[in-house]
Coordinates of C-alpha atoms in Angstrom, one line a residue:
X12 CA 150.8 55.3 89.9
X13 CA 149.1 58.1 88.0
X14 CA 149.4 55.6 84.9
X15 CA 147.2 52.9 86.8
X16 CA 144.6 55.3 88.0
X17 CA 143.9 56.6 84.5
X18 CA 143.8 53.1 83.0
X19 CA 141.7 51.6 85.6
X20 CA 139.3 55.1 85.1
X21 CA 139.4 54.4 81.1
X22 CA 138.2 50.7 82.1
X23 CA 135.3 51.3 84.4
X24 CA 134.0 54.0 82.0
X25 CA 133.8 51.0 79.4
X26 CA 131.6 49.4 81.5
X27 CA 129.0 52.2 81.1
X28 CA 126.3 51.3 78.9
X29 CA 123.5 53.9 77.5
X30 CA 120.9 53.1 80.1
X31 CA 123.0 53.3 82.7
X32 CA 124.4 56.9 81.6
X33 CA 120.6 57.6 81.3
X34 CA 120.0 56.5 84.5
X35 CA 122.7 58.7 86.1
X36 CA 121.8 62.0 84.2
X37 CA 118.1 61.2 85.4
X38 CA 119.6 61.2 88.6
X39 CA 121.3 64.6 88.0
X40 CA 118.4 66.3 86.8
X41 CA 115.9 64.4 89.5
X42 CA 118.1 65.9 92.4
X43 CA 118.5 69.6 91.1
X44 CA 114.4 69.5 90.9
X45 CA 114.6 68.5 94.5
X46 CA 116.7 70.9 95.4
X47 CA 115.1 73.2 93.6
X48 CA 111.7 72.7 94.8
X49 CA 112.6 72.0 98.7
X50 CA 115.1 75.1 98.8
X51 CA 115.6 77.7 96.4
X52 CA 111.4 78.3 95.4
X53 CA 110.3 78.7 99.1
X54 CA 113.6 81.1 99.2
X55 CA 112.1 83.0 96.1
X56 CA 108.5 83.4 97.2
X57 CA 109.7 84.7 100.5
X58 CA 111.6 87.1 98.7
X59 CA 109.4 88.6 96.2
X60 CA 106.2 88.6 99.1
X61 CA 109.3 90.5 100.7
X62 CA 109.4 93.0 97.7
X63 CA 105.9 93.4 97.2
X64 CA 105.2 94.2 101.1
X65 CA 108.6 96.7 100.9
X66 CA 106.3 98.4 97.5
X67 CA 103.4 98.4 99.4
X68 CA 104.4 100.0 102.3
X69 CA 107.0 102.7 100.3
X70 CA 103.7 103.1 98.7
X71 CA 101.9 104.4 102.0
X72 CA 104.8 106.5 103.1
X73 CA 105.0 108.1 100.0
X74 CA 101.3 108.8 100.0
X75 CA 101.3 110.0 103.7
X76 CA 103.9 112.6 103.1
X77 CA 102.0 114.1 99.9
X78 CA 98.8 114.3 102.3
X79 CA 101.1 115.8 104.8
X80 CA 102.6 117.9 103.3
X81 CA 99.8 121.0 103.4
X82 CA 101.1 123.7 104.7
X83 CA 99.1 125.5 107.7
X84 CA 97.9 128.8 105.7
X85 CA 98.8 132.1 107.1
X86 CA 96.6 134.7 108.5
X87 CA 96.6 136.8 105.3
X88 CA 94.7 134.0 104.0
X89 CA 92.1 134.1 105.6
X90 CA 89.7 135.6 103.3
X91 CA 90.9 133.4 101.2
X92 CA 90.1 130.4 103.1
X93 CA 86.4 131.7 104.0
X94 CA 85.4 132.7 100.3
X95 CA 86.6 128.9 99.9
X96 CA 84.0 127.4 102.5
X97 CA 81.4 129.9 100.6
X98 CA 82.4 128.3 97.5
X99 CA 82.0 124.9 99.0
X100 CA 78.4 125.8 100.4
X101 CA 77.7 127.6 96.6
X102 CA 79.0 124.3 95.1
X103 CA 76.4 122.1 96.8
X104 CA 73.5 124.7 96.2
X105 CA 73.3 126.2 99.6
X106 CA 73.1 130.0 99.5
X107 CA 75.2 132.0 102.1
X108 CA 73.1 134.9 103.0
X109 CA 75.8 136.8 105.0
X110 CA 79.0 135.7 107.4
X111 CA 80.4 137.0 110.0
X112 CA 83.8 136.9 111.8
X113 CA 83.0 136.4 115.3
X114 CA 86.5 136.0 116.9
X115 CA 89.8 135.1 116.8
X116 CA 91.4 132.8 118.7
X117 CA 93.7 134.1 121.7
X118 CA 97.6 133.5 121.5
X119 CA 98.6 132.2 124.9
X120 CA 102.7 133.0 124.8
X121 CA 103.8 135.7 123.0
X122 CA 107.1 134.4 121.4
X123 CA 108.4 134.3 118.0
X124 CA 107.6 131.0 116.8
X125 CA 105.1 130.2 114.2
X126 CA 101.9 129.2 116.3
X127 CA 98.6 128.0 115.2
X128 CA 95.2 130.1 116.1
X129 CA 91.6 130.1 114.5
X130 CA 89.1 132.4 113.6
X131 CA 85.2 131.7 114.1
X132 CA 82.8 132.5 111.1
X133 CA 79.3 132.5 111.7
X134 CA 77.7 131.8 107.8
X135 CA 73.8 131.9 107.3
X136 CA 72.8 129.3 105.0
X137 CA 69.8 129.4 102.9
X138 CA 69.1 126.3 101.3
X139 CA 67.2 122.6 101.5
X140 CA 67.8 120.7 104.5
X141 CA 69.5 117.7 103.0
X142 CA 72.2 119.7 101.1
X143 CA 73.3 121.7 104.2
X144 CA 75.2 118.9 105.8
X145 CA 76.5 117.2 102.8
X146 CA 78.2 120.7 102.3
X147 CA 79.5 121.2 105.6
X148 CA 81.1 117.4 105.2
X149 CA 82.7 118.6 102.1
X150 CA 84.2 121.8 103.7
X151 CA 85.5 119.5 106.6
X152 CA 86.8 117.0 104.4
X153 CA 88.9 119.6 102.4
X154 CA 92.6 118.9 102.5
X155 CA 93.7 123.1 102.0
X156 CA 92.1 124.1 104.5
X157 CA 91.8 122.8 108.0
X158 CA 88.4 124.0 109.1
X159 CA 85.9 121.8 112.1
X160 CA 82.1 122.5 112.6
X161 CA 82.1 123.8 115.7
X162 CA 78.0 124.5 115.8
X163 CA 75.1 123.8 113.4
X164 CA 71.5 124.9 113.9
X165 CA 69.1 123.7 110.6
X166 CA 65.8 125.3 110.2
X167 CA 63.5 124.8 107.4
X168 CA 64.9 125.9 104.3
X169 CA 67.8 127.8 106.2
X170 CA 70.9 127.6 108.8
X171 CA 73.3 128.4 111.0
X172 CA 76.8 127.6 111.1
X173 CA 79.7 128.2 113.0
X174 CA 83.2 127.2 111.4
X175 CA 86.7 126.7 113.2
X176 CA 89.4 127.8 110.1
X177 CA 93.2 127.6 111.2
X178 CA 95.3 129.1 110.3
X179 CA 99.4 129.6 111.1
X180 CA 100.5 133.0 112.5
X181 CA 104.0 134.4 113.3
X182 CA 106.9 132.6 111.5

C-alpha cells in the first residue's frame, strides 16, 4: 500500500514539465505577496504609528515632569527671588529706582504642613514705556520663580509695579 502511493507520486511528478513548475512557484510567490500586502503591512503600519504615538506621548510626560518639577522656594529665598525680578527688569534696560515689601500674605490654619503664601513688592521702574512690559512678561514667564503682576501703573519714562512672589513656608 505504501509501495503504490510512492510509485504513483514518482509518476505524477514525471508529468511535471518546466513551465508548469514555473507556473506553480509563480503561484507560491504570487500568494505570499497577497498575503503580505492584504495582512501583515496594514498590521506593520498600525504598529509602528502605534510606537511613534507611544514616543510621542513618553515624550510629553517626560517633558511635563522636568517643567514640574520646580520646587516652590522657601521663605529664606526671598531676597533671592526679588534681586531676581530686579535682575529681570536690569536685563531688559528698565531701572529699578527703589522696592518695597508691602506685605505678606496671611496663613489661614496654623498647622505643620508645608503651605504656600506670597509676599507683595512694590518696584519703581524707571525706564521707556515699551520695555516695561516686555520685562514684566519675562519675570512672569520665569520657570524659578512663580511670581503674577498683581498691578501696573506706566507713566512717561517711569512705573509702578506690584509683584505677587510665592513662596513655600513651613515643611
Amino acid at each position: 500500500m505504501i509501495k503504490s502511493t510512492i510509485n504513483s507520486s514518482i509518476r505524477n511528478c514525471r508529468y511535471i514539465s518546466l513551465g508548469s513548475l514555473k507556473i506553480i512557484i509563480f503561484s507560491i510567490f504570487l500568494s505570499n505577496a497577497v498575503v503580505y500586502t492584504t495582512l501583515c503591512q496594514p498590521a506593520y503600519f498600525k504598529l509602528m504609528a502605534l510606537k511613534e504615538e507611544t514616543n510621542y506621548w513618553q515624550d510629553v510626560l517626560e517633558r511635563d515632569v522636568i517643567q514640574n518639577e520646580s520646587i516652590i522656594p522657601t521663605m529664606d529665598q526671598l531676597p533671592d527671588m526679588i534681586e531676581l525680578c530686579r535682575h529681570t527688569f536690569l536685563d531688559k534696560g528698565v531701572d529699578v529706582a527703589s522696592l518695597n515689601v508691602e506685605r505678606f500674605g496671611e496663613r489661614r490654619e496654623a498647622g505643620t504642613g508645608a503651605t504656600v503664601d506670597y509676599a507683595l513688592v512694590r518696584l519703581r521702574l524707571v525706564g521707556q514705556q515699551e520695555q516695561i512690559p516686555s520685562s514684566l512678561e519675562a519675570i512672569e514667564d520665569n520657570k524659578k520663580i512663580s511670581v503674577h503682576i498683581q498691578e501696573v501703573l506706566l507713566a512717561e519714562g517711569k512705573g509702578e509695579a506690584l509683584l505677587k512672589i510665592y513662596f513655600s513656608t513651613g515643611e
